[in-house]
XYZ file of N, CA, C and O in Angstrom:
444
model
N -12.667 10.972 11.978
C -12.510 10.112 11.679
C -12.811 9.946 10.208
O -13.774 10.988 10.107
N -11.268 9.901 9.367
C -11.032 10.569 8.198
C -11.510 9.304 7.587
O -12.284 8.725 7.648
N -11.693 9.468 5.801
C -12.557 8.809 5.201
C -11.488 6.902 4.920
O -11.928 6.476 4.817
N -10.664 7.622 4.929
C -9.683 6.080 4.937
C -9.679 5.515 6.224
O -9.593 4.127 6.230
N -10.124 5.966 7.605
C -9.654 5.106 8.488
C -11.282 4.411 8.985
O -11.500 3.205 8.464
N -12.414 5.099 8.259
C -13.866 4.717 8.008
C -13.392 3.411 6.927
O -13.864 2.246 7.603
N -12.383 3.738 6.047
C -12.905 2.264 5.109
C -11.750 1.264 6.137
O -12.647 0.306 6.156
N -10.927 1.778 6.186
C -10.283 0.319 7.292
C -11.143 -0.199 8.153
O -11.289 -1.357 8.827
N -11.758 0.718 9.123
C -12.768 -0.128 9.930
C -13.856 -0.740 9.545
O -14.318 -1.143 10.352
N -14.018 -1.146 8.070
C -15.068 -1.581 7.697
C -14.588 -3.217 7.536
O -15.176 -4.214 6.663
N -13.123 -3.367 7.653
C -12.818 -4.903 7.813
C -12.628 -5.498 9.476
O -12.719 -5.098 9.805
N -12.599 -6.363 8.844
C -12.396 -7.336 10.351
C -11.176 -6.994 10.780
O -9.644 -6.558 10.522
N -10.856 -6.829 12.588
C -10.170 -6.838 13.774
C -8.510 -6.876 12.627
O -7.351 -6.659 13.023
N -8.622 -8.129 12.703
C -7.146 -8.859 12.101
C -6.863 -8.152 10.809
O -5.255 -7.893 10.383
N -7.313 -7.986 9.873
C -7.219 -7.210 8.549
C -6.594 -5.569 8.907
O -5.956 -4.891 8.133
N -7.823 -5.138 10.110
C -7.197 -4.058 9.390
C -5.809 -3.226 10.578
O -5.680 -2.650 9.973
N -5.779 -4.656 11.429
C -4.355 -4.365 12.232
C -3.425 -4.217 10.883
O -2.334 -3.385 11.059
N -3.477 -5.132 9.715
C -2.447 -5.164 8.261
C -2.405 -3.694 7.890
O -1.414 -3.317 7.484
N -3.611 -3.436 7.493
C -4.087 -2.248 6.936
C -3.551 -1.005 7.826
O -2.774 -0.708 7.517
N -3.600 -0.219 8.783
C -3.387 0.278 9.950
C -1.712 0.454 9.635
O -1.046 1.182 9.288
N -1.130 -0.858 9.952
C 0.506 -1.202 10.061
C 1.121 -0.434 8.487
O 2.150 0.487 8.492
N 0.138 -1.172 7.472
C 0.781 -0.454 5.678
C 0.168 0.765 5.816
O 1.515 1.893 5.180
N -0.485 1.607 6.486
C -0.856 2.707 6.293
C 0.154 3.937 7.089
O 0.771 5.226 6.892
N 0.259 3.647 7.998
C 1.593 3.574 9.124
C 2.765 3.515 8.468
O 4.022 4.592 8.694
N 3.510 2.437 7.800
C 4.239 2.624 6.835
C 4.172 3.111 6.011
O 5.759 4.074 5.457
N 3.582 3.845 5.172
C 3.717 4.338 4.018
C 3.962 6.263 4.827
O 4.775 7.266 4.086
N 2.889 6.527 5.455
C 2.711 7.716 6.526
C 4.218 7.963 6.463
O 4.473 9.328 6.903
N 4.798 6.883 7.539
C 6.159 7.499 8.349
C 6.988 7.253 7.549
O 8.107 8.279 7.451
N 6.900 6.527 5.914
C 7.869 7.647 5.369
C 8.050 8.594 4.325
O 8.841 9.181 3.901
N 6.561 9.192 4.030
C 6.163 10.116 3.394
C 5.349 10.638 4.258
O 4.383 11.359 4.180
N 5.313 11.580 5.317
C 4.444 12.427 5.995
C 4.115 13.296 5.201
O 2.795 13.303 5.499
N 4.659 13.848 4.278
C 3.949 15.101 3.429
C 2.515 14.668 2.505
O 2.527 15.197 1.466
N 2.789 13.364 2.647
C 1.586 12.865 1.790
C 0.738 12.770 1.787
O 0.212 12.934 3.479
N -0.840 13.127 1.342
C -2.328 13.517 0.914
C -2.704 11.639 1.090
O -2.251 11.358 0.460
N -3.974 11.417 2.015
C -4.374 10.353 1.819
C -5.741 10.920 1.339
O -6.383 12.035 1.961
N -6.139 9.688 0.808
C -7.769 10.305 0.505
C -8.566 8.471 -0.292
O -7.285 8.103 -0.809
N -9.425 8.740 -0.389
C -10.052 7.569 -0.828
C -9.717 7.475 -2.161
O -10.702 9.224 -2.877
N -9.678 6.677 -3.212
C -9.361 7.309 -4.678
C -9.132 5.570 -5.141
O -8.652 5.081 -5.226
N -10.404 5.629 -6.254
C -10.596 4.767 -6.895
C -11.223 3.208 -5.360
O -10.755 2.424 -5.682
N -12.272 4.401 -4.882
C -12.563 2.920 -4.034
C -11.370 2.569 -2.867
O -11.954 1.504 -2.401
N -10.133 2.530 -2.762
C -9.380 2.971 -1.820
C -8.751 3.722 -1.142
O -8.385 4.352 -1.909
N -7.652 3.747 -0.063
C -7.167 4.397 0.457
C -5.451 4.884 -0.900
O -5.580 3.852 -0.829
N -5.534 5.863 -1.162
C -4.445 6.250 -1.926
C -3.451 7.259 -1.472
O -4.358 8.215 0.122
N -2.389 7.350 -1.399
C -1.395 8.237 -0.715
C -0.337 9.199 -2.355
O -0.305 8.782 -3.320
N -0.646 10.142 -1.857
C -0.669 11.381 -3.037
C 0.363 12.033 -2.397
O 0.533 12.841 -1.606
N 1.670 12.693 -3.694
C 2.479 13.441 -3.577
C 2.531 15.029 -4.429
O 3.109 13.973 -5.744
N 2.862 15.969 -4.318
C 2.585 16.925 -5.107
C 1.248 16.389 -6.019
O 1.319 16.687 -7.831
N 0.139 16.250 -5.635
C -1.143 15.988 -6.917
C -0.556 14.890 -7.178
O -1.374 14.823 -8.300
N 0.454 13.904 -7.510
C 0.244 12.804 -8.232
C 0.126 11.737 -7.206
O 0.987 11.606 -6.309
N -0.391 10.381 -7.675
C -0.465 8.833 -6.787
C 1.028 8.485 -6.790
O 1.787 8.467 -7.548
N 1.363 7.842 -5.516
C 2.054 7.440 -4.611
C 2.145 6.138 -4.564
O 2.853 5.424 -5.421
N 1.174 5.280 -3.885
C 0.722 4.305 -3.814
C -0.794 4.335 -3.628
O -0.891 4.887 -2.987
N -1.616 2.564 -3.773
C -2.652 2.623 -3.451
C -2.351 1.394 -2.665
O -2.157 0.700 -2.890
N -3.333 1.251 -1.724
C -3.735 -0.136 -1.077
C -5.160 -0.554 -0.945
O -6.228 0.363 -1.046
N -5.739 -1.742 -0.862
C -6.974 -2.472 -0.839
C -7.135 -3.528 0.225
O -6.136 -4.393 0.173
N -8.149 -3.686 0.743
C -8.579 -5.105 1.519
C -9.365 -5.844 0.871
O -10.073 -5.282 0.236
N -8.916 -6.998 0.604
C -10.134 -7.810 0.330
C -10.340 -9.373 1.540
O -9.455 -9.293 2.236
N -11.150 -10.326 0.768
C -11.349 -11.336 1.219
C -10.084 -12.325 2.057
O -9.858 -12.617 3.278
N -9.099 -12.451 0.867
C -8.012 -13.059 1.299
C -6.713 -12.493 0.993
O -5.624 -13.232 1.155
N -6.293 -11.338 0.768
C -5.371 -10.647 0.723
C -5.662 -9.199 1.029
O -6.753 -8.423 1.440
N -4.684 -8.224 0.612
C -3.966 -7.346 0.790
C -3.456 -7.136 -0.477
O -2.447 -6.699 -0.473
N -4.469 -5.865 -1.610
C -4.013 -5.403 -2.728
C -2.635 -3.840 -2.325
O -3.590 -3.692 -1.425
N -1.624 -4.150 -3.092
C -0.924 -2.711 -2.678
C -0.605 -2.325 -4.152
O -0.319 -3.582 -5.343
N -0.566 -1.165 -4.977
C -0.555 -0.753 -5.855
C 0.373 0.151 -6.145
O 0.079 1.443 -5.286
N 1.849 0.231 -6.641
C 2.533 1.390 -6.519
C 2.957 1.742 -8.201
O 4.170 2.182 -8.319
N 1.931 1.550 -9.011
C 2.149 2.029 -10.474
C 3.329 0.988 -11.273
O 4.117 0.135 -10.277
N 3.627 0.872 -12.510
C 4.670 0.200 -12.759
C 5.862 0.191 -12.305
O 6.661 -0.148 -11.970
N 5.632 1.452 -12.658
C 7.073 1.878 -12.146
C 7.463 1.068 -10.423
O 8.992 0.777 -10.541
N 6.898 1.143 -9.594
C 7.296 0.722 -8.400
C 7.680 -0.504 -8.174
O 8.155 -1.058 -7.591
N 6.340 -1.071 -9.118
C 6.542 -2.966 -9.252
C 8.057 -3.253 -9.968
O 8.420 -4.611 -9.932
N 8.133 -2.622 -11.427
C 9.172 -2.975 -11.812
C 10.651 -2.632 -11.226
O 11.004 -4.137 -10.889
N 10.820 -1.950 -10.595
C 11.978 -1.842 -9.744
C 12.310 -2.904 -8.874
O 13.912 -3.281 -8.942
N 11.163 -3.171 -7.983
C 11.160 -4.799 -7.245
C 10.860 -5.580 -7.329
O 10.041 -6.699 -6.878
N 10.648 -6.235 -9.145
C 10.198 -7.032 -9.559
C 10.695 -8.387 -8.770
O 9.931 -9.406 -8.779
N 11.820 -8.916 -8.627
C 12.579 -10.166 -8.075
C 11.675 -10.274 -6.324
O 11.571 -11.281 -6.627
N 12.324 -9.423 -6.039
C 11.188 -9.670 -4.065
C 9.381 -9.843 -3.985
O 9.357 -10.596 -3.775
N 9.131 -8.792 -5.566
C 7.712 -9.009 -5.860
C 7.359 -10.646 -6.222
O 6.289 -10.892 -6.196
N 7.912 -10.539 -7.201
C 8.054 -12.136 -7.325
C 7.107 -13.348 -7.240
O 7.227 -14.070 -8.039
N 7.104 -13.117 -5.079
C 6.875 -14.351 -4.686
C 5.498 -14.474 -4.720
O 4.252 -15.143 -3.892
N 4.757 -13.184 -5.249
C 3.219 -12.678 -4.687
C 2.619 -12.787 -5.813
O 3.199 -12.552 -7.362
N 1.271 -13.057 -6.037
C 0.528 -12.905 -7.696
C 0.486 -11.530 -7.533
O 0.129 -10.752 -6.753
N 0.579 -10.936 -9.097
C 0.281 -9.243 -9.270
C -0.367 -9.630 -10.584
O -0.711 -10.559 -11.285
N -0.580 -8.408 -10.712
C -1.156 -8.035 -11.843
C -0.085 -6.810 -12.295
O 0.738 -6.309 -11.951
N -0.402 -6.250 -13.114
C 0.276 -4.883 -13.808
C -0.137 -3.854 -13.386
O -1.158 -3.274 -12.858
N 1.282 -3.678 -12.324
C 0.869 -2.144 -11.031
C 0.449 -2.903 -10.044
O -0.181 -2.073 -9.024
N 0.068 -4.458 -8.887
C -0.340 -4.402 -8.219
C 0.739 -6.018 -7.774
O 0.955 -6.274 -8.721
N 0.192 -5.895 -6.499
C 0.957 -7.417 -6.409
C -0.742 -7.965 -4.939
O -1.102 -6.693 -4.492
N -0.571 -8.583 -5.000
C -1.289 -9.023 -3.432
C -0.675 -9.964 -2.625
O 0.198 -10.937 -2.707
N -0.656 -9.016 -1.377
C 0.112 -9.943 -0.028
C -0.818 -10.697 0.590
O -2.161 -10.166 1.069
N -1.178 -11.884 0.959
C -2.241 -12.823 1.642
C -1.941 -12.370 2.862
O -0.905 -12.155 3.204
N -3.226 -12.681 3.360
C -3.479 -12.170 4.700
C -3.080 -13.427 5.683
O -2.836 -12.889 7.244
N -2.648 -14.641 5.137
C -2.266 -16.131 5.850
C -0.761 -15.820 5.952
O -0.169 -16.371 6.517
N 0.238 -14.758 5.752
C 1.223 -14.485 5.267
C 1.628 -13.071 6.081
O 0.869 -12.353 6.388
N 3.316 -13.013 6.341
C 3.026 -11.766 7.360
C 3.076 -10.967 5.985
O 4.121 -10.769 4.702
N 3.272 -9.334 6.117
C 2.745 -8.875 5.251
C 4.677 -8.012 5.317
O 4.915 -8.284 6.204
N 5.325 -7.888 4.208
C 6.527 -7.652 3.099
C 6.730 -5.727 4.529
O 6.888 -4.968 3.468
N 6.610 -5.483 5.048
C 6.839 -4.078 5.537
C 7.947 -2.960 5.465
O 7.520 -2.211 4.698
N 8.756 -3.894 5.361
C 9.947 -3.076 4.907
C 10.019 -3.212 3.742
O 10.407 -2.522 3.054
N 10.061 -3.827 2.413
C 9.435 -4.111 1.012
C 8.136 -2.846 1.090
O 9.046 -2.045 -0.285
N 7.264 -3.241 1.336
C 6.461 -1.287 1.330
C 7.173 0.169 1.754
O 7.191 0.792 0.989
N 7.711 -0.535 2.735
C 8.837 0.953 2.742
C 9.665 1.491 2.118
O 10.178 2.548 0.925
N 10.274 0.352 1.226
C 11.403 0.849 -0.304
C 10.831 0.880 -1.093
O 10.994 2.135 -1.701
N 9.374 0.262 -1.656
C 8.993 0.694 -2.775
C 8.435 2.360 -2.059
O 8.399 2.794 -3.529
N 7.555 2.897 -1.372
C 7.515 3.983 -0.721
C 8.662 5.000 -1.159
O 8.153 5.934 -2.147
N 9.681 4.607 -0.720
C 10.872 5.192 -1.017
C 11.354 5.906 -2.456
O 11.643 6.602 -2.733
N 11.137 4.934 -3.062
C 11.830 4.591 -4.612
C 10.678 5.913 -5.303
O 10.709 6.374 -5.807
N 9.130 5.125 -4.949
C 8.657 6.044 -5.735
C 8.355 7.565 -4.910
O 8.198 8.369 -6.210
N 8.291 7.894 -3.891
C 9.414 9.648 -3.398
C 9.798 9.817 -3.982
O 10.407 10.802 -4.626
N 11.126 9.127 -4.725
C 11.924 9.960 -5.356
C 12.036 10.047 -6.873
O 12.459 10.383 -7.485
N 11.337 8.699 -7.114
C 11.336 8.905 -8.963
C 9.048 8.779 -9.621
O 9.266 8.211 -10.235
N 9.127 9.938 -8.699
C 7.455 10.112 -9.173
C 7.794 10.814 -10.644
O 7.976 11.555 -11.010
């Protein structure tokens, strides 16, 4: 088990399922990405540069795609609580996996 899998396993099962699907979405979009724990959360890197990160919290999953990933999808992300370069996907709502995939694709092309 790698360090990202250990991180995910530290959460309740229903959160693990969502986090595993986010991880799968990222890796299926960018299979060449290197995954590792960075800043205390799963990070995905391409050409040694950050692509995206995600992290589990009590009531949400944080998704971090640096400012340009969020700027490009600002309208679609506007329904979620946000910070600079971050967005919170509430655990009690559907996670927008297709939006995550499109953000990862954008970041991959515009790193």
